[in-house]
Coordinates of C-alpha atoms (C1' of nucleotides) in Angstrom, one line a residue:
Chain J
M245 CA 0.1 0.0 0.0
A246 CA 1.3 3.4 -1.0
D247 CA 2.1 5.9 1.9
P248 CA -0.7 8.4 2.6
T249 CA 0.0 11.8 1.1
N250 CA 0.3 14.8 3.5
A251 CA -3.2 15.9 2.2
Q252 CA -4.7 12.5 3.0
I253 CA -2.9 12.7 6.6
A254 CA -4.2 16.2 7.1
A255 CA -7.7 15.3 6.2
A256 CA -7.6 12.4 8.7
F257 CA -6.4 14.6 11.4
D258 CA -9.3 17.1 10.6
E259 CA -11.9 14.2 10.7
L260 CA -10.5 13.0 14.1
G261 CA -10.7 16.5 15.4
D262 CA -14.2 16.8 14.2
L263 CA -15.1 13.5 15.7
Y264 CA -13.6 14.2 19.1
E265 CA -15.3 17.6 19.1
L266 CA -18.6 15.7 18.6
D267 CA -17.6 13.4 21.3
G268 CA -17.2 16.3 23.7
A269 CA -13.4 16.6 24.1
I270 CA -12.0 19.8 25.4
V271 CA -11.4 22.6 22.7
H272 CA -7.7 22.5 23.3
R273 CA -7.6 18.8 22.2
V274 CA -9.5 19.4 19.1
V275 CA -7.4 22.5 18.3
A276 CA -4.4 20.1 18.6
Y277 CA -5.8 18.0 15.8
R278 CA -6.4 21.0 13.6
N279 CA -3.0 22.3 14.2
A280 CA -1.6 18.9 13.3
A281 CA -3.7 19.0 10.1
K282 CA -2.3 22.3 9.1
V283 CA 1.2 21.5 9.9
T284 CA 0.9 18.3 7.8
R285 CA -0.7 20.2 4.9
D286 CA 2.2 22.9 4.9
A287 CA 5.0 20.2 5.6
S288 CA 7.4 20.2 2.9
V289 CA 8.5 16.6 3.2
S290 CA 6.5 13.5 3.5
V291 CA 4.9 13.2 6.8
A292 CA 4.4 9.4 6.2
A293 CA 8.1 9.1 5.7
L294 CA 9.1 11.2 8.7
T295 CA 6.7 8.8 10.7
R296 CA 8.5 5.7 9.3
A297 CA 11.8 7.3 10.2
G298 CA 10.5 7.8 13.8
R299 CA 11.3 11.7 13.4
V300 CA 7.6 12.9 13.1
T301 CA 7.7 14.6 16.5
E302 CA 10.1 17.0 15.1
L303 CA 7.2 18.7 13.4
P304 CA 5.6 21.4 15.8
G305 CA 2.4 20.2 17.2
I306 CA 3.0 16.5 16.8
G307 CA 3.7 14.8 19.9
A308 CA 3.9 11.3 21.3
T309 CA 0.2 10.6 21.0
L310 CA -0.2 11.8 17.4
E311 CA 2.9 9.9 16.5
T312 CA 1.1 6.6 17.5
K313 CA -1.9 7.5 15.5
L314 CA 0.4 8.3 12.5
V315 CA 2.0 5.0 12.9
A316 CA -1.4 3.3 12.8
L317 CA -2.4 5.3 9.8
V318 CA 0.7 4.6 7.8
E319 CA 0.8 0.9 8.6
T320 CA -2.9 0.2 8.4
G321 CA -4.4 3.0 6.4
D322 CA -6.7 3.9 9.3
I323 CA -6.6 5.3 12.9
P324 CA -8.4 3.0 15.5
Q325 CA -9.9 5.8 17.5
A326 CA -11.4 7.2 14.3
Q327 CA -13.0 3.9 13.5
R328 CA -14.5 3.8 16.8
L329 CA -15.8 7.4 16.7
R330 CA -17.3 6.8 13.1
A331 CA -19.3 3.9 14.6
K332 CA -20.6 6.1 17.2
F333 CA -21.7 9.3 15.2
P334 CA -23.2 8.8 11.9
A335 CA -21.6 10.6 8.9
G336 CA -24.6 12.8 8.5
L337 CA -24.1 14.3 11.8
L338 CA -20.6 15.7 10.6
E339 CA -22.1 17.1 7.8
M340 CA -24.7 19.0 10.0
T341 CA -21.9 20.7 12.0
R342 CA -20.9 22.3 8.7
L343 CA -23.9 24.3 8.5
P344 CA -23.3 27.9 9.6
G345 CA -24.7 28.4 13.4
L346 CA -24.8 24.7 14.1
G347 CA -21.8 23.4 15.8
P348 CA -20.7 20.2 17.5
K349 CA -22.6 20.8 20.8
R350 CA -25.9 21.8 19.3
A351 CA -25.8 19.1 16.7
R352 CA -25.1 16.3 19.2
R353 CA -28.1 17.4 21.2
L354 CA -30.2 17.2 18.1
Y355 CA -28.9 13.7 17.4
E356 CA -29.3 12.4 21.1
E357 CA -32.5 14.0 21.9
L358 CA -34.5 13.8 18.7
G359 CA -32.5 11.2 16.8
I360 CA -31.6 13.6 14.0
D361 CA -28.7 12.2 12.1
S362 CA -28.6 13.9 8.6
L363 CA -29.4 17.0 6.8
Q364 CA -32.6 15.4 5.5
S365 CA -33.9 14.4 9.0
L366 CA -32.8 17.9 10.2
E367 CA -34.8 19.5 7.5
T368 CA -37.9 17.3 8.3
A369 CA -37.7 18.1 12.0
A370 CA -37.4 21.7 11.5
R371 CA -40.4 21.8 9.2
Q372 CA -42.5 19.8 11.8
Q373 CA -41.4 22.4 14.3
R374 CA -40.0 19.7 16.7
I375 CA -36.8 21.6 17.2
R376 CA -38.1 24.2 19.2
E377 CA -39.2 21.7 21.8
L378 CA -35.5 21.5 22.9
K379 CA -34.4 23.7 25.7
G380 CA -32.0 26.5 24.3
F381 CA -33.7 26.0 20.8
G382 CA -36.6 28.3 19.6
A383 CA -38.6 29.1 16.6
R384 CA -35.8 31.3 15.2
A385 CA -33.4 28.3 15.3
E386 CA -35.7 26.4 13.1
E387 CA -35.8 29.2 10.5
N388 CA -32.0 29.8 10.6
I389 CA -31.5 25.9 10.2
L390 CA -33.9 25.7 7.3
A391 CA -32.2 28.7 5.6
S392 CA -28.8 27.3 6.2
I393 CA -29.8 24.1 4.6
V394 CA -31.0 25.7 1.6
R395 CA -27.9 27.8 1.2
Y396 CA -25.6 24.9 1.9
T397 CA -27.4 22.5 -0.8
T398 CA -27.7 25.0 -3.3
A399 CA -23.9 26.0 -3.0
L400 CA -23.2 22.4 -3.3
A401 CA -25.3 22.0 -6.5
E402 CA -23.8 25.3 -8.0
N403 CA -20.1 24.8 -7.7
G404 CA -20.2 21.1 -7.4
G405 CA -17.5 21.4 -4.8
D406 CA -17.9 21.4 -1.1
G407 CA -20.1 24.2 -0.5
T408 CA -17.5 26.6 0.8
G409 CA -18.0 29.0 -2.0
R410 CA -14.5 30.2 -2.5
F411 CA -13.5 32.4 -5.3
V412 CA -10.2 32.1 -7.2
L413 CA -8.2 35.2 -6.3
D414 CA -8.1 36.9 -9.7
R415 CA -12.0 36.8 -9.8
A416 CA -12.0 38.3 -6.3
L417 CA -9.6 41.0 -7.2
Q418 CA -11.3 42.0 -10.4
V419 CA -14.3 42.9 -7.9
A420 CA -12.0 44.2 -5.1
E421 CA -9.4 46.5 -6.8
P422 CA -12.0 48.8 -8.5
I423 CA -13.8 49.1 -5.3
V424 CA -10.8 49.9 -3.3
A425 CA -9.8 52.5 -5.9
A426 CA -13.0 54.2 -6.0
L427 CA -13.2 54.3 -2.2
R428 CA -9.8 56.0 -2.1
D429 CA -11.0 58.5 -4.6
H430 CA -14.0 59.3 -2.4
P431 CA -13.6 62.8 -0.7
A432 CA -14.6 61.3 2.7
A433 CA -11.6 58.7 2.5
E434 CA -8.3 59.0 4.2
R435 CA -6.7 55.4 4.2
V436 CA -8.2 52.4 2.3
E437 CA -6.6 49.0 2.3
L438 CA -7.7 45.5 1.3
A439 CA -7.1 43.0 4.2
G440 CA -7.9 39.3 4.6
S441 CA -6.7 36.5 2.5
A442 CA -6.8 38.7 -0.7
R443 CA -4.0 40.8 0.9
R444 CA -2.0 37.8 1.7
W445 CA -2.5 36.7 -2.0
A446 CA -4.0 33.4 -1.0
D447 CA -5.0 31.0 -3.9
S448 CA -8.7 31.8 -3.3
V449 CA -10.8 33.9 -1.0
K450 CA -14.2 33.4 0.7
D451 CA -15.0 37.1 1.0
L452 CA -13.3 40.4 1.1
D453 CA -12.4 42.7 3.8
I454 CA -11.7 46.4 3.4
I455 CA -10.3 48.5 6.2
A456 CA -10.5 52.3 6.0
T457 CA -10.2 55.6 8.0
A458 CA -12.4 58.6 6.9
H459 CA -13.4 62.1 7.9
D460 CA -17.0 61.0 7.3
P461 CA -17.3 57.3 7.9
R462 CA -21.0 57.3 7.0
A463 CA -20.4 58.9 3.7
L464 CA -17.8 56.2 2.8
A465 CA -20.0 53.3 3.8
E466 CA -22.8 54.7 1.7
A467 CA -20.5 55.2 -1.3
L468 CA -19.8 51.5 -1.2
T469 CA -23.4 50.4 -0.9
E470 CA -24.2 52.8 -3.8
M471 CA -21.6 51.1 -6.3
D472 CA -23.1 49.5 -9.5
V473 CA -21.3 46.1 -8.5
V474 CA -23.4 45.8 -5.3
E475 CA -26.4 43.4 -5.5
S476 CA -27.6 43.8 -2.0
V477 CA -26.8 45.6 1.1
A478 CA -26.6 43.5 4.4
G479 CA -25.8 46.3 6.7
I480 CA -24.7 49.8 6.8
G481 CA -23.7 52.1 9.8
D482 CA -21.2 54.8 11.1
N483 CA -18.6 52.0 11.2
G484 CA -18.9 50.6 7.7
A485 CA -21.0 48.4 5.6
R486 CA -21.5 44.9 4.5
V487 CA -22.6 44.1 1.1
R488 CA -22.9 41.4 -1.6
T489 CA -21.7 41.9 -5.3
H490 CA -23.6 40.7 -8.4
R491 CA -20.8 38.1 -8.8
G492 CA -21.7 36.7 -5.4
I493 CA -18.8 37.9 -3.3
G494 CA -19.3 39.3 0.0
I495 CA -17.5 42.6 1.1
D496 CA -17.1 44.0 4.6
L497 CA -16.0 47.6 4.7
K498 CA -14.8 48.6 8.3
V499 CA -14.2 52.4 8.9
V500 CA -12.1 52.7 12.1
A501 CA -10.4 55.4 14.1
P502 CA -7.0 56.5 12.6
D503 CA -5.1 55.7 15.6
Q504 CA -6.2 52.1 15.4
F505 CA -5.9 51.6 11.6
G506 CA -2.8 49.5 12.2
N507 CA -4.2 47.2 14.7
V508 CA -7.4 46.6 12.9
L509 CA -5.5 46.1 9.5
Q510 CA -3.2 43.6 11.2
H511 CA -5.9 41.8 12.8
F512 CA -8.1 41.3 9.8
T513 CA -5.1 40.6 7.5
G514 CA -4.6 37.4 9.4
S515 CA -4.0 34.6 8.8
K516 CA -5.8 33.3 11.8
E517 CA -2.9 31.0 12.4
H518 CA -0.4 33.9 12.2
N519 CA -2.5 36.1 14.7
V520 CA -2.8 33.1 17.2
A521 CA 0.9 32.6 17.2
L522 CA 1.6 36.2 17.4
R523 CA -0.8 36.6 20.6
E524 CA 0.5 33.5 22.2
A525 CA 4.1 34.9 21.9
A526 CA 2.9 38.1 23.2
V527 CA 1.1 36.7 26.3
K528 CA 4.4 35.5 27.5
R529 CA 5.6 38.8 27.6
G530 CA 2.6 40.2 29.3
L531 CA 0.9 41.7 26.2
H532 CA -2.7 41.0 24.8
V533 CA -3.2 41.9 21.3
S534 CA -6.6 42.4 19.9
E535 CA -7.8 44.3 16.8
Y536 CA -8.3 47.3 19.2
G537 CA -4.6 47.4 20.6
I538 CA -2.0 45.9 22.5
L539 CA -2.8 45.8 26.4
D540 CA 0.3 45.6 28.6
D541 CA -0.3 43.8 31.9
A542 CA 2.3 45.9 33.5
T543 CA 1.0 49.3 32.9
G544 CA -2.7 48.5 32.2
E545 CA -2.4 50.8 29.3
T546 CA -3.7 49.9 25.6
L547 CA -1.3 50.8 22.9
R548 CA -3.1 51.8 19.8
C549 CA -1.2 51.8 16.6
A550 CA -1.9 53.9 13.4
T551 CA 0.4 51.7 11.3
E552 CA 1.1 47.8 11.1
E553 CA 4.8 48.6 11.4
E554 CA 4.0 50.0 14.9
V555 CA 2.1 47.0 15.9
Y556 CA 5.0 44.6 14.9
A557 CA 7.6 46.7 16.4
A558 CA 5.7 47.0 19.8
L559 CA 5.9 43.3 19.9
G560 CA 9.3 42.9 19.0
Y561 CA 9.1 42.1 15.2
A562 CA 10.2 43.7 11.9
W563 CA 7.0 44.4 9.8
I564 CA 6.2 41.0 8.0
P565 CA 4.9 41.1 4.4
P566 CA 1.4 39.8 4.2
E567 CA 2.3 36.9 2.0
L568 CA 4.5 35.4 4.8
R569 CA 1.6 35.6 7.4
E570 CA 0.8 31.9 7.6
N571 CA 2.6 30.9 10.8
R572 CA 5.3 29.1 8.8
G573 CA 8.3 30.4 10.6
E574 CA 8.0 34.3 9.7
L575 CA 7.5 35.3 13.3
Q576 CA 10.7 33.7 14.5
A577 CA 12.6 35.1 11.3
A578 CA 11.0 38.6 12.0
L579 CA 12.3 38.9 15.6
L580 CA 14.2 42.1 15.8
D581 CA 16.3 40.6 18.7
G582 CA 17.9 37.4 17.5
G583 CA 15.7 36.6 14.4
S584 CA 17.4 35.0 11.4
G585 CA 16.0 37.8 9.3
L586 CA 13.2 37.8 6.8
P587 CA 14.0 37.0 3.0
E588 CA 14.2 39.9 0.6
L589 CA 11.2 38.5 -1.5
V590 CA 11.2 38.5 -5.3
R591 CA 9.2 41.4 -6.9
E592 CA 7.3 41.6 -10.2
E593 CA 9.7 44.0 -11.7
D594 CA 12.6 41.5 -11.1
I595 CA 11.3 39.3 -13.9
R596 CA 13.3 39.5 -17.1
G597 CA 11.8 37.0 -19.4
D598 CA 9.0 34.5 -19.8
L599 CA 9.6 31.0 -20.6
H600 CA 6.1 29.6 -21.4
S601 CA 3.8 31.0 -24.0
H602 CA 1.3 29.9 -26.5
T603 CA 0.4 31.4 -30.0
V604 CA -2.2 30.6 -32.9
A605 CA 0.1 27.6 -33.7
S606 CA -1.7 25.8 -31.0
D607 CA -4.4 26.9 -28.6
G608 CA -3.1 30.6 -28.2
R609 CA -5.0 33.5 -29.6
D610 CA -2.1 35.7 -30.8
E611 CA 0.7 35.7 -33.2
I612 CA 4.4 35.3 -32.3
E613 CA 4.9 38.9 -33.2
A614 CA 2.3 40.2 -31.0
M615 CA 3.5 38.2 -28.1
A616 CA 7.0 39.5 -28.8
E617 CA 5.9 43.1 -28.9
A618 CA 4.0 42.6 -25.4
A619 CA 6.9 41.0 -24.0
Q620 CA 9.2 43.8 -25.0
A621 CA 6.6 46.3 -23.7
L622 CA 7.2 44.5 -20.3
G623 CA 10.9 45.2 -20.6
Y624 CA 11.7 41.6 -21.0
E625 CA 14.9 40.3 -22.6
Y626 CA 13.6 37.0 -23.6
L627 CA 10.5 35.1 -24.5
A628 CA 10.1 31.4 -25.1
I629 CA 7.2 30.4 -27.6
T630 CA 6.2 27.0 -26.3
D631 CA 3.2 25.9 -28.2
H632 CA 1.6 22.6 -27.5
S633 CA 3.2 19.3 -29.1
A634 CA 2.2 16.5 -31.5
S635 CA -0.4 14.7 -29.3
H636 CA -2.0 17.6 -27.5
G637 CA -5.4 17.0 -29.3
F638 CA -8.2 19.3 -29.0
G639 CA -7.3 20.3 -32.5
D640 CA -4.3 22.3 -31.2
D641 CA -1.6 19.8 -31.9
V642 CA 1.6 20.7 -33.5
S643 CA 3.0 17.9 -35.8
P644 CA 6.8 17.5 -36.2
A645 CA 6.6 19.2 -39.5
E646 CA 4.5 22.0 -38.4
L647 CA 7.0 22.5 -35.5
E648 CA 9.8 22.8 -38.1
A649 CA 7.9 25.6 -39.7
Q650 CA 7.2 27.1 -36.3
I651 CA 10.9 27.1 -35.5
E652 CA 11.6 29.0 -38.8
R653 CA 9.0 31.6 -38.1
I654 CA 10.2 32.1 -34.5
H655 CA 13.8 32.4 -35.6
A656 CA 12.7 34.9 -38.4
A657 CA 10.8 36.9 -35.9
N658 CA 13.9 36.8 -33.6
H659 CA 16.0 38.5 -36.5
A660 CA 13.2 41.2 -36.9
F661 CA 13.1 42.1 -33.2
D662 CA 15.9 43.8 -31.7
G663 CA 16.4 43.8 -27.9
I664 CA 14.6 40.6 -27.2
E665 CA 15.5 36.9 -27.6
L666 CA 12.8 34.8 -28.9
L667 CA 13.2 31.3 -28.2
A668 CA 12.0 28.5 -30.6
G669 CA 10.3 26.3 -27.8
S670 CA 7.7 23.8 -27.1
E671 CA 5.6 22.5 -24.2
V672 CA 6.2 18.9 -24.9
N673 CA 3.5 16.3 -23.6
I674 CA 5.0 13.9 -21.0
L675 CA 3.2 10.5 -22.3
P676 CA 2.1 8.0 -19.6
D677 CA 5.2 6.0 -20.0
G678 CA 7.4 9.1 -19.5
S679 CA 8.4 9.5 -23.1
L680 CA 7.8 12.6 -25.1
D681 CA 5.9 13.2 -28.2
Y682 CA 8.6 14.6 -30.5
P683 CA 11.7 12.7 -31.6
D684 CA 15.0 13.7 -29.9
E685 CA 16.6 15.3 -33.0
L686 CA 13.7 17.7 -33.2
L687 CA 13.9 18.5 -29.4
A688 CA 17.7 19.2 -29.9
R689 CA 17.0 21.9 -32.4
L690 CA 14.8 23.7 -30.1
D691 CA 16.1 26.7 -27.9
W692 CA 14.0 25.6 -25.1
V693 CA 11.7 22.7 -24.0
I694 CA 9.2 22.7 -21.2
A695 CA 7.7 19.3 -20.5
S696 CA 4.2 18.9 -18.8
V697 CA 1.5 16.3 -18.3
H698 CA -1.7 16.9 -20.1
S699 CA -3.5 13.4 -20.0
S700 CA -3.8 10.4 -17.8
F701 CA -4.0 12.3 -14.6
R702 CA -5.2 9.5 -12.5
I703 CA -2.5 6.9 -12.8
D704 CA -1.1 6.1 -9.3
E705 CA 1.4 8.1 -7.4
R706 CA 4.4 5.7 -8.2
A707 CA 3.7 5.7 -11.9
M708 CA 3.0 9.6 -12.2
T709 CA 6.3 10.0 -10.3
E710 CA 8.4 7.7 -12.6
R711 CA 6.7 9.4 -15.6
V712 CA 7.8 12.9 -14.5
L713 CA 11.3 11.7 -13.3
A714 CA 11.8 10.2 -17.0
A715 CA 11.2 13.8 -18.3
I716 CA 13.4 15.5 -15.7
E717 CA 16.3 13.2 -16.6
H718 CA 15.6 13.6 -20.4
P719 CA 18.7 15.5 -21.8
W720 CA 16.5 18.1 -24.0
V721 CA 14.1 18.8 -21.3
D722 CA 15.0 22.3 -19.9
A723 CA 12.0 22.6 -17.4
I724 CA 8.8 20.9 -16.0
G725 CA 5.5 22.9 -16.5
H726 CA 2.5 22.9 -13.9
L727 CA 3.9 19.8 -12.0
T728 CA 0.8 19.0 -10.0
G729 CA -2.1 19.8 -12.5
R730 CA -4.1 21.3 -10.0
K731 CA -6.9 23.9 -10.9
I732 CA -7.7 26.0 -7.8
E733 CA -11.1 25.2 -6.6
A734 CA -11.8 23.1 -9.6
R735 CA -9.4 20.1 -9.8
D736 CA -7.2 18.4 -7.3
P737 CA -3.5 18.0 -8.0
Y738 CA -2.7 14.5 -9.2
A739 CA -0.6 12.0 -7.1
I740 CA 3.0 12.6 -7.3
D741 CA 6.0 12.2 -5.0
V742 CA 7.3 15.9 -5.2
E743 CA 10.3 15.1 -2.9
R744 CA 11.7 12.6 -5.5
V745 CA 10.9 15.1 -8.2
F746 CA 12.7 17.9 -6.6
A747 CA 15.7 15.9 -5.7
A748 CA 16.0 14.7 -9.3
A749 CA 15.3 18.1 -10.8
A750 CA 18.1 19.4 -8.5
A751 CA 20.4 16.8 -9.6
N752 CA 19.7 17.1 -13.3
G753 CA 19.7 20.9 -13.4
T754 CA 16.1 20.7 -14.7
M755 CA 14.1 23.8 -13.8
I756 CA 10.5 23.8 -12.5
E757 CA 8.1 26.3 -13.2
I758 CA 5.6 28.2 -10.8
N759 CA 2.8 28.4 -13.4
A760 CA 1.4 31.8 -12.8
A761 CA -2.0 31.3 -14.4
P762 CA -4.3 32.4 -11.6
D763 CA -6.3 29.2 -11.6
R764 CA -3.0 27.1 -11.5
R765 CA -0.2 28.7 -9.4
D766 CA 1.6 25.4 -9.7
L767 CA 3.8 24.8 -8.0
N768 CA 1.9 26.0 -5.1
D769 CA 3.6 28.0 -2.2
V770 CA 4.4 25.0 -0.2
H771 CA 5.9 23.0 -3.0
A772 CA 7.8 26.0 -4.4
R773 CA 9.4 26.7 -1.0
A774 CA 10.4 23.0 -0.8
A775 CA 11.9 22.8 -4.4
A776 CA 14.0 26.0 -3.7
Q777 CA 15.2 24.4 -0.6
A778 CA 16.0 21.2 -2.4
G779 CA 18.2 23.4 -4.7
V780 CA 15.8 23.4 -7.6
M781 CA 16.1 26.4 -10.0
I782 CA 12.5 27.9 -10.0
L783 CA 11.0 29.5 -13.1
L784 CA 8.2 32.0 -13.0
D785 CA 6.0 31.4 -16.1
T786 CA 2.7 32.7 -17.3
D787 CA 1.7 30.1 -19.6
A788 CA 0.2 33.0 -21.5
H789 CA -2.4 32.0 -24.2
R790 CA -2.8 35.7 -25.3
V791 CA -1.2 39.1 -25.1
A792 CA -3.1 40.1 -22.1
T793 CA -2.1 37.3 -19.8
L794 CA 1.6 37.6 -20.4
R795 CA 1.3 40.7 -18.1
S796 CA -1.9 40.2 -16.0
S797 CA -0.9 36.7 -14.8
R798 CA 2.5 37.3 -13.8
R799 CA 1.6 38.9 -10.4
Y800 CA -0.1 35.5 -9.3
G801 CA 3.2 33.7 -9.9
I802 CA 5.0 36.4 -8.1
A803 CA 2.6 36.0 -5.2
T804 CA 3.0 32.3 -5.0
A805 CA 6.8 32.9 -5.2
R806 CA 6.6 35.3 -2.3
R807 CA 4.3 33.0 -0.3
A808 CA 7.2 30.5 -0.9
W809 CA 9.8 32.9 0.7
L810 CA 11.6 33.0 -2.5
T811 CA 14.4 35.7 -3.3
R812 CA 15.3 37.1 -6.5
E813 CA 18.2 34.8 -6.7
Q814 CA 16.1 31.7 -6.4
V815 CA 13.9 32.5 -9.4
A816 CA 15.9 31.7 -12.6
N817 CA 14.3 34.2 -15.0
T818 CA 15.3 37.2 -12.9
R819 CA 18.3 37.0 -14.6
P820 CA 19.5 39.0 -17.8
W821 CA 19.4 36.8 -20.9
A822 CA 23.3 36.6 -20.9
E823 CA 23.2 34.9 -17.4
F824 CA 20.0 32.9 -18.0
A825 CA 21.0 31.3 -21.3
P826 CA 24.0 29.1 -20.0
L827 CA 21.5 27.9 -17.0
R828 CA 19.4 26.0 -19.7
K829 CA 20.2 22.2 -19.4
R830 CA 20.8 22.2 -23.1
A831 CA 23.5 24.8 -22.6
R832 CA 25.2 23.1 -19.6
G833 CA 25.7 20.2 -22.1
G834 CA 22.8 18.2 -20.8
G835 CA 22.2 17.1 -24.3
Chain T
dG192 C1' -3.2 16.8 22.7
dC193 C1' 0.9 19.9 22.9
dC194 C1' 4.4 22.3 25.5
dG195 C1' 8.1 24.5 28.8
dT196 C1' 13.7 32.0 29.9
dT197 C1' 7.7 31.8 35.3
dT198 C1' 5.7 25.3 34.1
dT199 C1' 6.8 17.7 33.1
dC200 C1' 1.4 20.2 35.2
dG201 C1' -1.6 23.5 34.2
dG202 C1' -2.0 26.5 31.1
dC203 C1' -3.5 27.0 26.0
dC204 C1' -5.6 34.4 21.7
dC205 C1' -9.4 37.5 21.5
dG206 C1' -13.7 39.5 21.0
dA207 C1' -18.3 39.8 18.4
dC208 C1' -22.6 38.1 17.6
dT209 C1' -26.7 35.1 18.2
dG210 C1' -30.5 33.4 20.3
dT211 C1' -32.0 32.4 24.5
dT212 C1' -31.5 33.9 28.5
dT213 C1' -32.2 37.3 33.4
dT214 C1' -26.0 36.0 33.1
dC215 C1' -24.6 32.8 29.4
dA216 C1' -23.4 29.0 26.1
dG217 C1' -22.3 28.2 21.5
dT218 C1' -20.6 29.6 17.3
dC219 C1' -17.7 32.1 14.3
dG220 C1' -13.6 34.5 12.3

DNA sequence: GCCGTTTTCGGCCCGACTGTTTTCAGTCG
């Protein structure tokens, strides 16, 4: 049996936490499981392998008890305590706790006192007005439960996902950025900042938080509610407004006092895990952090901060870029006294070229020349044209003969354009057996080859890993594209042993891209950090299929790189062409 | 269940909101 992936282990911890919570365990025990799930999900090495090596308690939040459970999970595929609790609580009960407003305590009472064990029996009981008979429940509770069930089930039907209703970041920013700009332009506004997971550049967001200060808070709140994008207003007052846009995304505007702006912005930027860790560390120094200020036990005074820099400084830290605020070591690194130092993160303007783009030769929309002009407009020194290969299908495949003609076209364009190097490339399919779909002689004639998986996603982890390793070891493969194939909020990554992949890529001098397409961002932040630590040269590519995305996608790749703690040096295509060219495997004698 | 420049036991971030209460538990972010 294959080892469970980190994602599978994390899911097992989450499930056990939920089950223990239903079972009435103290909250700290439940939190311990949720922490362990997150640590596992964020781990850059195989937690199963660490468990086998007897080293898993080196992970923060994993102690002797969880180690025992991990051993059982790795060796038998399940955890005995989970089996026991699953028998005790029906699966429908866990689903009930996912309804907003219905937690483990109340769900369990519904189960024990009314025998309700599913969303269906819950709905029936609410309609029959049997729930109000329970002490602590009333008619309002029945209404809310029915409304929650409707929202939950329609969300499930609409996005086919888990009903969490998250938005890929670019969709959310398309809404958020014009709103923030408009609020900043409003005469009543002083400061307006996006907060929350959008400010941290997370893969997806649930809703949008905007923090502001204003001469006339009410006027600013009204300005938001009157915007065309707003579908409905859930609330408005002197402290802000809460609205829903036509796109279905909720926006919470908070207008706060200027001397607390830093506290509030820091609090609502999160992440939750970052804030909890920040506060726990502060308590040990007699400081209590909240969105209103920092209460000092010694003086009884509350420090209010107009800026985030003041908040972090008061707690002994350098200001931490929002992309790093995930409790992945950033607090330790930011300590003013004894920290190891935060990395100088790569920036959008550091990028000097793009190594993955498409044209009309395959499924792109624009011609070589248009893409070249767009790249030049971005100040790039190089652009690789990498259309799909011979077996791509969808009517977009490029036969070997067509590729030969494409090489000529690209080289001709390269002569026509001054100041930019146009690379004749290809995004070659990695076939299920690990072979490529062009002959080696043709691959050798190209200036650049990026190899990707575009078919047979569901083969098992071992086969997928061997498949990609074959490409990594291939002499004419310079880089690997979108390694895990995930589509954010739409398609899970395929099973692949990223540790083996990164080790092989580092050993072979094969680069791995962060594909910047906003619905891919693949490598993800955790993988990209692990890859760089393993010595892999990271690329930042847009996979642009048209002129516009050559620019517009780039910042999502940068965001992932920054969330991965990457510096400019760790991203290969921050280098000028003269330095990048010899880094290609084919230039290093790889062929 | 984890963890240790106040601890191997006794702590574990902080506050708002909701609905049901008459002082609060549960839930959420």
